[in-house]
Amino acid sequence: MGGLLDGYPRGPAYDEMFGADGLPHPHMRALYDALQLLTGEDLAQRAAARDRSFRDQGVTFSHAGEEWLFPLDLIPRLIPAAEWDVVEAGVVQRVRALEAFLADVYGPAEVVHDGVVPRTLLTTSATFCRPAHGIRPRNDVRIHLAGIDLVRDEAGVLRVLEDNLRVPSGMSYVVENRRTMARVFPGLFLEQQVRPVASYPGRLLDALRRSAPDGVNEPVVVLLSPGVYNPAYFEHAFLARKMGIELVEGRDLFCDEHVLYMRSLGGRQRVDVVYRRVNDDFLDPVHFRPDSVVGCPGLLNAARAGNVTIANAVGNGVADDKLTYSYVPALIEYYLGEKPLLSNVTTYRLDDPDVREECLERLDQLVVKPVDGSGGAGIVIGPSASDAELAAVRERVLAEPRAWIAQELVLLSTSPSQRDDRLLPRHIDLRPFAVNDGEQVHVLPGGLTRVALREGSLIVNSSQGGGSKDTWVLTSTPEPASEATGPPAFPAQAVRGTTPDRGPHDDQPQQ
Amino acid sequence: MLSRVAESLFWIGRYVERAEDTARLLDVHFHEVLEDPTVDEGAACAVLLTVMGVPDDVASRHRDSQAVLELLGYDDAPNSIAGALVAARQNARGAREALSAEIWQCLNSTHNALPARVAAARDFGPAPFFSYVRECAATFAGHVEASMSRDASYDALVLGRSLERVDMTARLLAARLGTGVGDEGWTSTLRACSAHDAYLRTYQQGVDARRVLEFLLVDRLFPRSVFHALCAGEEALVRLDPASGRSALDESARRAIGRARTDLEFLSAATLLDDLVERLHGLQRTVSTVSEDVTRRLFTGSAPLHWRIEEPAT
């Protein structure tokens, strides 16, 4: 019987399972031992169980008009408690600095007066939103939910790759992945102490409720989705159901006298908080794209009048602009007076002529990204790009330098992933989610680990054939097993049944 | 709840019931054609298609049972079994947050299994397909009863289901009258409604046409009788739109369903068979009146406002 990990190839990337000495990392030992007991056939059977579970529950994303199963890799990614503490603190720090930045740029803009960022960062940003200027959320929260993408480099250091502060997606897959893994691999969980993730949607709902306009004690919260054809529709429906709120589309909403209503059975019903999963551009045809039917005319004015909270806030894009990203370490020091706990990936600003010239000379070694892109769209990875692609991106950079950044290539760490009846290294990243409720920024334990299922690929986005892994944050001290210390789960007499009404066929005497 | 979601639930109720009842109807047809060599297959198909409202030009191309099965069983239009189940699942997908996980999963896995079930039915005969559809519908109904709050979402679904049941039971009876076979046929009609045992227990005597009609039209207690379905639909409608209970006069849905119910309620056994065909048509018209009226009055929500540029508030 060949082990699943026999002949596991070692490449130049950091591997999440094996150290440089070829032995499993200490926190991976238990999982490694468990995997040694499995055969390729076991793996295939569990993969089939996983697919059945996903298909029946409809855990899908829409791609080119079809519903695709969101691929969940069977091998979890484990993060030890001590490392998670750093991630957690680093993400909190980053979100707090970015909140301060947003409050500043949609207010007094002192960060510009103090020379920390150039004025052109704002004036030339496609995602800086003038209509949002002067809208001050009641509890000063603009980033209700953030997804901060992290990658581990060759040296094993976790670095921030980008911030997602507009409509970060993936939370639903974190929760579904865990449920499915617990069904498919019940044994694995018993040996590990894994921090639970089921409370994610509840945290988000709590933050949304706390952001309601002044004087609203029992806010009506809705989730605004573009509808069933949106790639993330599964997630929208999942979150709405888990939060117990209405999932609305633009056609369900209307504004009247700067108040937002939904069309409900009993007539109009006032809405206080909109958790929107619609991009700024489509949110309100009065201010943005007049041809859009996805949003609701008048929504932004209702928000400006203080009658409704839009979450995440309109205009957050200026803070997750990839050029702004290059300033985040400076923003952390400026707003918080702290040293950044998580490093950026080395990034070059192409709007600086000297830097640009240097970068253009070695484009074949760098990664070039559009500053306002998302979902991996438009990224050119130098070493794997053709000459024609490099020439094309050079043209585009020269035509509009502000629209691009260049980064040193990070060889993402690899994690053992199922390929048929074997485990092979595949590159992964991590998106922890942070919820800001106005008093505290909560980083939920774990996050979405995305995996590039094609050999050698560094692109992990689901729209480009990526999958995900269940992400286990381990607790530092294993708690004693409950049966050793706690009371028995079912007291004996309750099981035997002392309830009087058990019907004529009960073998106990009637009472 | 959102008007759009309520409308989806209404249609989920209708489509699941339609799939189930069409399976029942086809099941009767197949038993008859297979078990009784004297049945004229072409004529039986023609009656069935007419009763189901298939246009004449289409019906004339479906003169054998296999063709009827393709049209009413496997086609992807929402008037076939498979098509209705696909439509139910499409509606559920857009209203997923209003459904319990169990209900969604039931509709979704039924939908996912359809291609394989249809293929098996084409190869080995339709009987397992019919029972599959009925089991799925029963599972769906069980989850509805057990996992939905008795709020507007439940009422919308029950209203849709009840209206469709009235409509389809009327069609089932019309099909039976059209083929005009003896007591054997009425027994299989009862079986198709899962009503045979309940019928025998109620009447304690053999099957005859008048009693079967009485049972399936006006029985107070049997849940698939037209009268029972009308009452369930009327109650759901009143709960959905409480204002309609007070003044039914200016509200055509409530009026139409209430009139159909009272017509049956005070019908004497002696007059049951008078103008029966017209009565069955009338029931179908009632269903479409109520459906249209409910859609117009309840499901469109507040009338859309005119598109206008608002002055920004300061």
Short mmCIF file of N, CA, C and O in Angstrom, two decimals, chain A residues 54-60 62 67 183 228-229 233-234 237 240-241 245-249 251-252 254-258 262-269 285-287 290 297-298 301 304-305, chain B residues 1-6 89-90 92-101 104-106 108-109 111-112 152-153 156 240 297-305 307-314:
data_model
loop_
_atom_site.label_atom_id
_atom_site.label_comp_id
_atom_site.label_asym_id
_atom_site.label_seq_id
_atom_site.Cartn_x
_atom_site.Cartn_y
_atom_site.Cartn_z
N PHE A 54 -22.15 18.73 -1.79
CA PHE A 54 -22.17 20.07 -2.40
C PHE A 54 -23.27 20.17 -3.45
O PHE A 54 -23.94 21.19 -3.55
N ARG A 55 -23.44 19.09 -4.22
CA ARG A 55 -24.43 19.17 -5.30
C ARG A 55 -25.84 19.26 -4.73
O ARG A 55 -26.65 20.06 -5.16
N ASP A 56 -26.13 18.44 -3.71
CA ASP A 56 -27.47 18.48 -3.12
C ASP A 56 -27.75 19.81 -2.47
O ASP A 56 -28.86 20.32 -2.53
N GLN A 57 -26.76 20.38 -1.83
CA GLN A 57 -27.00 21.66 -1.17
C GLN A 57 -26.89 22.82 -2.14
O GLN A 57 -27.18 23.96 -1.79
N GLY A 58 -26.42 22.55 -3.35
CA GLY A 58 -26.28 23.62 -4.33
C GLY A 58 -25.20 24.63 -3.93
O GLY A 58 -25.40 25.83 -4.05
N VAL A 59 -24.07 24.13 -3.43
CA VAL A 59 -22.96 25.03 -3.11
C VAL A 59 -22.21 25.30 -4.40
O VAL A 59 -21.34 24.55 -4.80
N THR A 60 -22.61 26.39 -5.06
CA THR A 60 -22.10 26.62 -6.41
C THR A 60 -21.72 28.08 -6.58
O THR A 60 -22.06 28.92 -5.78
N SER A 62 -21.73 30.88 -10.04
CA SER A 62 -22.15 30.97 -11.43
C SER A 62 -20.95 31.36 -12.27
O SER A 62 -20.23 32.29 -11.93
N GLU A 67 -23.99 26.89 -13.41
CA GLU A 67 -23.66 26.73 -11.99
C GLU A 67 -22.54 25.71 -11.85
O GLU A 67 -22.68 24.57 -12.26
N ARG A 183 -18.60 16.22 7.82
CA ARG A 183 -19.34 15.05 7.37
C ARG A 183 -18.44 14.04 6.68
O ARG A 183 -18.60 12.84 6.84
N VAL A 228 -29.83 36.19 -9.33
CA VAL A 228 -29.35 34.81 -9.46
C VAL A 228 -28.23 34.64 -10.47
O VAL A 228 -27.56 33.62 -10.46
N TYR A 229 -28.04 35.59 -11.36
CA TYR A 229 -26.99 35.40 -12.36
C TYR A 229 -25.63 35.91 -11.90
O TYR A 229 -24.64 35.76 -12.59
N TYR A 233 -24.01 34.53 -6.21
CA TYR A 233 -25.39 34.47 -5.72
C TYR A 233 -25.56 33.44 -4.60
O TYR A 233 -26.29 33.67 -3.64
N PHE A 234 -24.87 32.32 -4.72
CA PHE A 234 -24.96 31.33 -3.65
C PHE A 234 -24.63 31.97 -2.30
O PHE A 234 -25.32 31.78 -1.30
N ALA A 237 -27.40 34.33 -1.02
CA ALA A 237 -28.55 33.61 -0.45
C ALA A 237 -28.16 32.96 0.87
O ALA A 237 -28.93 32.98 1.84
N ALA A 240 -27.93 35.69 3.61
CA ALA A 240 -29.25 36.20 3.96
C ALA A 240 -29.98 35.19 4.83
O ALA A 240 -30.62 35.54 5.83
N ARG A 241 -29.89 33.92 4.46
CA ARG A 241 -30.58 32.88 5.23
C ARG A 241 -29.98 32.74 6.62
O ARG A 241 -30.69 32.64 7.61
N ILE A 245 -32.33 37.56 7.15
CA ILE A 245 -32.79 38.84 6.59
C ILE A 245 -33.25 38.63 5.15
O ILE A 245 -32.97 37.61 4.54
N GLU A 246 -33.97 39.62 4.63
CA GLU A 246 -34.46 39.52 3.26
C GLU A 246 -33.30 39.69 2.29
O GLU A 246 -32.44 40.54 2.48
N LEU A 247 -33.33 38.90 1.23
CA LEU A 247 -32.40 39.09 0.13
C LEU A 247 -33.15 39.88 -0.93
O LEU A 247 -34.12 39.37 -1.49
N VAL A 248 -32.73 41.11 -1.17
CA VAL A 248 -33.48 41.95 -2.10
C VAL A 248 -32.67 42.20 -3.36
O VAL A 248 -31.45 42.08 -3.37
N GLU A 249 -33.39 42.52 -4.43
CA GLU A 249 -32.76 42.99 -5.65
C GLU A 249 -33.21 44.43 -5.85
O GLU A 249 -34.14 44.88 -5.19
N ARG A 251 -35.01 45.82 -7.96
CA ARG A 251 -36.43 46.00 -8.29
C ARG A 251 -37.34 45.86 -7.08
O ARG A 251 -38.52 46.16 -7.14
N ASP A 252 -36.80 45.34 -5.97
CA ASP A 252 -37.62 45.22 -4.76
C ASP A 252 -37.58 46.49 -3.92
O ASP A 252 -38.28 46.58 -2.91
N PHE A 254 -37.39 50.87 -3.40
CA PHE A 254 -37.58 52.20 -3.97
C PHE A 254 -37.38 53.24 -2.88
O PHE A 254 -37.47 52.94 -1.69
N CYS A 255 -37.06 54.45 -3.32
CA CYS A 255 -36.86 55.54 -2.37
C CYS A 255 -37.99 56.55 -2.53
O CYS A 255 -38.47 56.78 -3.63
N ASP A 256 -38.39 57.10 -1.41
CA ASP A 256 -39.40 58.13 -1.43
C ASP A 256 -39.02 59.15 -0.36
O ASP A 256 -38.84 58.76 0.81
N GLU A 257 -38.86 60.38 -0.74
CA GLU A 257 -38.48 61.43 0.22
C GLU A 257 -37.25 61.02 1.04
O GLU A 257 -37.24 61.14 2.26
N HIS A 258 -36.24 60.52 0.35
CA HIS A 258 -34.98 60.14 0.99
C HIS A 258 -35.12 59.05 2.03
O HIS A 258 -34.34 58.97 2.97
N MET A 262 -38.80 48.66 0.88
CA MET A 262 -38.90 47.49 0.00
C MET A 262 -40.37 47.18 -0.26
O MET A 262 -41.24 47.48 0.56
N ARG A 263 -40.61 46.58 -1.41
CA ARG A 263 -41.98 46.19 -1.78
C ARG A 263 -42.29 44.88 -1.10
O ARG A 263 -41.80 43.83 -1.49
N SER A 264 -43.13 44.96 -0.09
CA SER A 264 -43.42 43.71 0.61
C SER A 264 -44.92 43.43 0.53
O SER A 264 -45.69 44.26 0.07
N LEU A 265 -45.29 42.24 0.97
CA LEU A 265 -46.67 41.80 0.84
C LEU A 265 -47.66 42.78 1.45
O LEU A 265 -48.71 43.03 0.92
N GLY A 266 -47.29 43.33 2.59
CA GLY A 266 -48.20 44.25 3.24
C GLY A 266 -48.06 45.68 2.75
O GLY A 266 -48.44 46.61 3.44
N GLY A 267 -47.44 45.89 1.58
CA GLY A 267 -47.19 47.24 1.10
C GLY A 267 -45.73 47.60 1.32
O GLY A 267 -44.88 46.74 1.42
N ARG A 268 -45.44 48.92 1.46
CA ARG A 268 -44.05 49.30 1.60
C ARG A 268 -43.54 49.04 3.02
O ARG A 268 -44.28 49.17 3.99
N GLN A 269 -42.28 48.64 3.09
CA GLN A 269 -41.69 48.44 4.40
C GLN A 269 -40.34 49.15 4.44
O GLN A 269 -39.50 48.99 3.55
N PRO A 285 -28.43 54.66 -9.84
CA PRO A 285 -28.31 55.28 -11.16
C PRO A 285 -28.38 56.81 -11.12
O PRO A 285 -28.00 57.46 -12.09
N VAL A 286 -28.85 57.37 -10.00
CA VAL A 286 -28.87 58.84 -9.92
C VAL A 286 -27.45 59.38 -9.90
O VAL A 286 -27.14 60.39 -10.53
N HIS A 287 -26.57 58.68 -9.20
CA HIS A 287 -25.21 59.19 -9.06
C HIS A 287 -24.20 58.47 -9.93
O HIS A 287 -23.17 59.03 -10.25
N PRO A 290 -26.22 55.63 -15.13
CA PRO A 290 -27.66 55.87 -15.30
C PRO A 290 -28.38 54.70 -15.99
O PRO A 290 -29.60 54.61 -15.93
N PRO A 297 -32.59 53.85 -7.53
CA PRO A 297 -32.42 55.31 -7.63
C PRO A 297 -32.75 56.00 -6.30
O PRO A 297 -33.77 55.69 -5.69
N GLY A 298 -31.88 56.89 -5.89
CA GLY A 298 -32.14 57.63 -4.66
C GLY A 298 -31.50 57.03 -3.43
O GLY A 298 -31.52 57.64 -2.36
N ASN A 301 -28.78 59.26 -1.81
CA ASN A 301 -29.31 60.44 -1.12
C ASN A 301 -29.98 60.05 0.19
O ASN A 301 -29.91 60.80 1.17
N ARG A 304 -27.18 59.73 2.51
CA ARG A 304 -26.65 61.04 2.86
C ARG A 304 -27.57 61.76 3.85
O ARG A 304 -27.12 62.47 4.75
N ALA A 305 -28.87 61.52 3.70
CA ALA A 305 -29.83 62.13 4.63
C ALA A 305 -29.83 61.43 5.98
O ALA A 305 -30.55 61.83 6.89
N MET B 1 -42.81 40.11 4.26
CA MET B 1 -41.90 39.46 3.31
C MET B 1 -42.02 40.13 1.96
O MET B 1 -43.03 40.74 1.64
N LEU B 2 -40.97 39.98 1.16
CA LEU B 2 -40.95 40.63 -0.14
C LEU B 2 -42.03 40.08 -1.05
O LEU B 2 -42.26 38.87 -1.09
N SER B 3 -42.66 40.97 -1.81
CA SER B 3 -43.69 40.53 -2.75
C SER B 3 -43.12 39.54 -3.77
O SER B 3 -43.74 38.54 -4.10
N ARG B 4 -41.91 39.84 -4.23
CA ARG B 4 -41.30 38.97 -5.24
C ARG B 4 -41.08 37.56 -4.69
O ARG B 4 -41.32 36.56 -5.36
N VAL B 5 -40.65 37.50 -3.44
CA VAL B 5 -40.38 36.19 -2.83
C VAL B 5 -41.69 35.45 -2.59
O VAL B 5 -41.80 34.24 -2.83
N ALA B 6 -42.73 36.19 -2.16
CA ALA B 6 -44.04 35.56 -1.96
C ALA B 6 -44.54 34.97 -3.27
O ALA B 6 -45.08 33.86 -3.31
N ARG B 89 -37.63 24.56 -8.95
CA ARG B 89 -36.27 24.75 -8.44
C ARG B 89 -35.72 26.13 -8.84
O ARG B 89 -35.01 26.77 -8.06
N GLN B 90 -36.06 26.58 -10.05
CA GLN B 90 -35.62 27.92 -10.45
C GLN B 90 -36.20 28.98 -9.52
O GLN B 90 -35.52 29.90 -9.10
N ALA B 92 -37.17 28.47 -6.50
CA ALA B 92 -36.59 28.29 -5.18
C ALA B 92 -35.20 28.93 -5.12
O ALA B 92 -34.79 29.48 -4.10
N ARG B 93 -34.49 28.87 -6.22
CA ARG B 93 -33.14 29.43 -6.24
C ARG B 93 -33.19 30.93 -6.00
O ARG B 93 -32.33 31.49 -5.32
N GLY B 94 -34.21 31.58 -6.54
CA GLY B 94 -34.32 33.02 -6.35
C GLY B 94 -34.97 33.40 -5.02
O GLY B 94 -35.04 34.57 -4.69
N ALA B 95 -35.45 32.41 -4.28
CA ALA B 95 -36.10 32.71 -3.00
C ALA B 95 -35.47 31.86 -1.91
O ALA B 95 -36.09 31.52 -0.93
N ARG B 96 -34.21 31.53 -2.13
CA ARG B 96 -33.57 30.52 -1.30
C ARG B 96 -33.51 30.93 0.17
O ARG B 96 -33.62 30.09 1.04
N GLU B 97 -33.35 32.22 0.40
CA GLU B 97 -33.20 32.65 1.79
C GLU B 97 -34.52 32.54 2.54
O GLU B 97 -34.53 32.56 3.77
N ALA B 98 -35.63 32.40 1.80
CA ALA B 98 -36.93 32.30 2.48
C ALA B 98 -37.32 30.84 2.72
O ALA B 98 -38.33 30.58 3.36
N LEU B 99 -36.53 29.92 2.20
CA LEU B 99 -36.85 28.50 2.36
C LEU B 99 -35.94 27.89 3.41
O LEU B 99 -34.81 28.32 3.58
N SER B 100 -36.43 26.86 4.08
CA SER B 100 -35.54 26.15 4.99
C SER B 100 -34.54 25.37 4.15
O SER B 100 -34.77 25.06 2.99
N ALA B 101 -33.42 25.04 4.79
CA ALA B 101 -32.38 24.29 4.09
C ALA B 101 -32.93 22.97 3.56
O ALA B 101 -32.60 22.53 2.46
N TRP B 104 -35.09 23.54 0.36
CA TRP B 104 -34.22 23.84 -0.78
C TRP B 104 -33.51 22.57 -1.24
O TRP B 104 -33.48 22.26 -2.43
N GLN B 105 -32.97 21.83 -0.31
CA GLN B 105 -32.19 20.67 -0.68
C GLN B 105 -33.07 19.62 -1.36
O GLN B 105 -32.63 18.95 -2.29
N CYS B 106 -34.30 19.50 -0.90
CA CYS B 106 -35.24 18.57 -1.52
C CYS B 106 -35.47 18.95 -2.98
O CYS B 106 -35.35 18.12 -3.88
N ASN B 108 -33.65 20.90 -4.86
CA ASN B 108 -32.40 20.91 -5.61
C ASN B 108 -31.96 19.50 -5.98
O ASN B 108 -31.57 19.23 -7.11
N SER B 109 -32.03 18.58 -5.02
CA SER B 109 -31.56 17.24 -5.37
C SER B 109 -32.55 16.53 -6.28
O SER B 109 -32.15 15.74 -7.13
N HIS B 111 -34.19 18.04 -8.63
CA HIS B 111 -33.82 18.62 -9.92
C HIS B 111 -32.55 17.98 -10.46
O HIS B 111 -32.46 17.63 -11.64
N ASN B 112 -31.56 17.80 -9.59
CA ASN B 112 -30.29 17.23 -10.05
C ASN B 112 -30.45 15.79 -10.55
O ASN B 112 -29.72 15.36 -11.44
N ALA B 152 -46.49 34.44 6.26
CA ALA B 152 -46.93 34.69 4.89
C ALA B 152 -46.25 33.76 3.90
O ALA B 152 -46.85 33.41 2.87
N SER B 153 -45.01 33.33 4.19
CA SER B 153 -44.33 32.47 3.23
C SER B 153 -45.08 31.14 3.12
O SER B 153 -45.27 30.61 2.02
N ALA B 156 -48.41 31.71 1.22
CA ALA B 156 -48.24 31.87 -0.23
C ALA B 156 -48.06 30.51 -0.88
O ALA B 156 -48.64 30.21 -1.94
N LEU B 240 -53.19 35.90 4.08
CA LEU B 240 -52.23 36.70 3.32
C LEU B 240 -52.68 38.14 3.21
O LEU B 240 -51.88 39.07 3.18
N ARG B 297 -52.71 41.95 -7.28
CA ARG B 297 -52.94 42.72 -6.06
C ARG B 297 -51.89 42.53 -4.99
O ARG B 297 -51.54 43.45 -4.27
N LEU B 298 -51.38 41.31 -4.85
CA LEU B 298 -50.50 41.04 -3.71
C LEU B 298 -49.02 41.00 -4.08
O LEU B 298 -48.17 41.41 -3.31
N PHE B 299 -48.72 40.50 -5.26
CA PHE B 299 -47.33 40.20 -5.53
C PHE B 299 -46.57 41.32 -6.23
O PHE B 299 -45.35 41.25 -6.35
N THR B 300 -47.25 42.31 -6.70
CA THR B 300 -46.49 43.37 -7.36
C THR B 300 -46.02 44.42 -6.36
O THR B 300 -45.23 45.28 -6.69
N GLY B 301 -46.48 44.35 -5.10
CA GLY B 301 -46.01 45.30 -4.09
C GLY B 301 -46.52 46.69 -4.40
O GLY B 301 -47.49 46.87 -5.13
N SER B 302 -45.88 47.68 -3.83
CA SER B 302 -46.29 49.06 -4.10
C SER B 302 -46.01 49.36 -5.56
O SER B 302 -45.05 48.87 -6.12
N ALA B 303 -46.86 50.15 -6.14
CA ALA B 303 -46.65 50.52 -7.53
C ALA B 303 -45.31 51.24 -7.66
O ALA B 303 -44.92 52.01 -6.79
N PRO B 304 -44.58 50.95 -8.74
CA PRO B 304 -43.28 51.61 -8.89
C PRO B 304 -43.42 53.12 -9.00
O PRO B 304 -44.37 53.63 -9.60
N LEU B 305 -42.49 53.80 -8.40
CA LEU B 305 -42.51 55.25 -8.48
C LEU B 305 -41.94 55.67 -9.82
O LEU B 305 -41.22 54.93 -10.46
N TRP B 307 -39.43 57.45 -12.19
CA TRP B 307 -37.99 57.70 -12.17
C TRP B 307 -37.82 59.21 -12.13
O TRP B 307 -38.25 59.92 -13.02
N ARG B 308 -37.24 59.70 -11.07
CA ARG B 308 -36.98 61.13 -11.10
C ARG B 308 -35.69 61.43 -10.38
O ARG B 308 -35.26 60.67 -9.51
N ILE B 309 -35.06 62.49 -10.75
CA ILE B 309 -33.82 62.89 -10.10
C ILE B 309 -34.18 63.61 -8.81
O ILE B 309 -34.91 64.60 -8.81
N GLU B 310 -33.67 63.07 -7.71
CA GLU B 310 -33.94 63.74 -6.44
C GLU B 310 -32.86 64.79 -6.19
O GLU B 310 -31.72 64.62 -6.57
N GLU B 311 -33.28 65.82 -5.52
CA GLU B 311 -32.28 66.81 -5.08
C GLU B 311 -31.49 66.18 -3.93
O GLU B 311 -32.09 65.64 -3.01
N PRO B 312 -30.17 66.24 -3.98
CA PRO B 312 -29.41 65.70 -2.86
C PRO B 312 -29.78 66.40 -1.56
O PRO B 312 -29.93 67.62 -1.53
N ALA B 313 -29.97 65.65 -0.52
CA ALA B 313 -30.19 66.25 0.80
C ALA B 313 -28.86 66.79 1.29
O ALA B 313 -27.81 66.36 0.87
N THR B 314 -28.94 67.73 2.19
CA THR B 314 -27.68 68.31 2.65
C THR B 314 -27.36 67.81 4.05
O THR B 314 -28.23 67.33 4.75
#
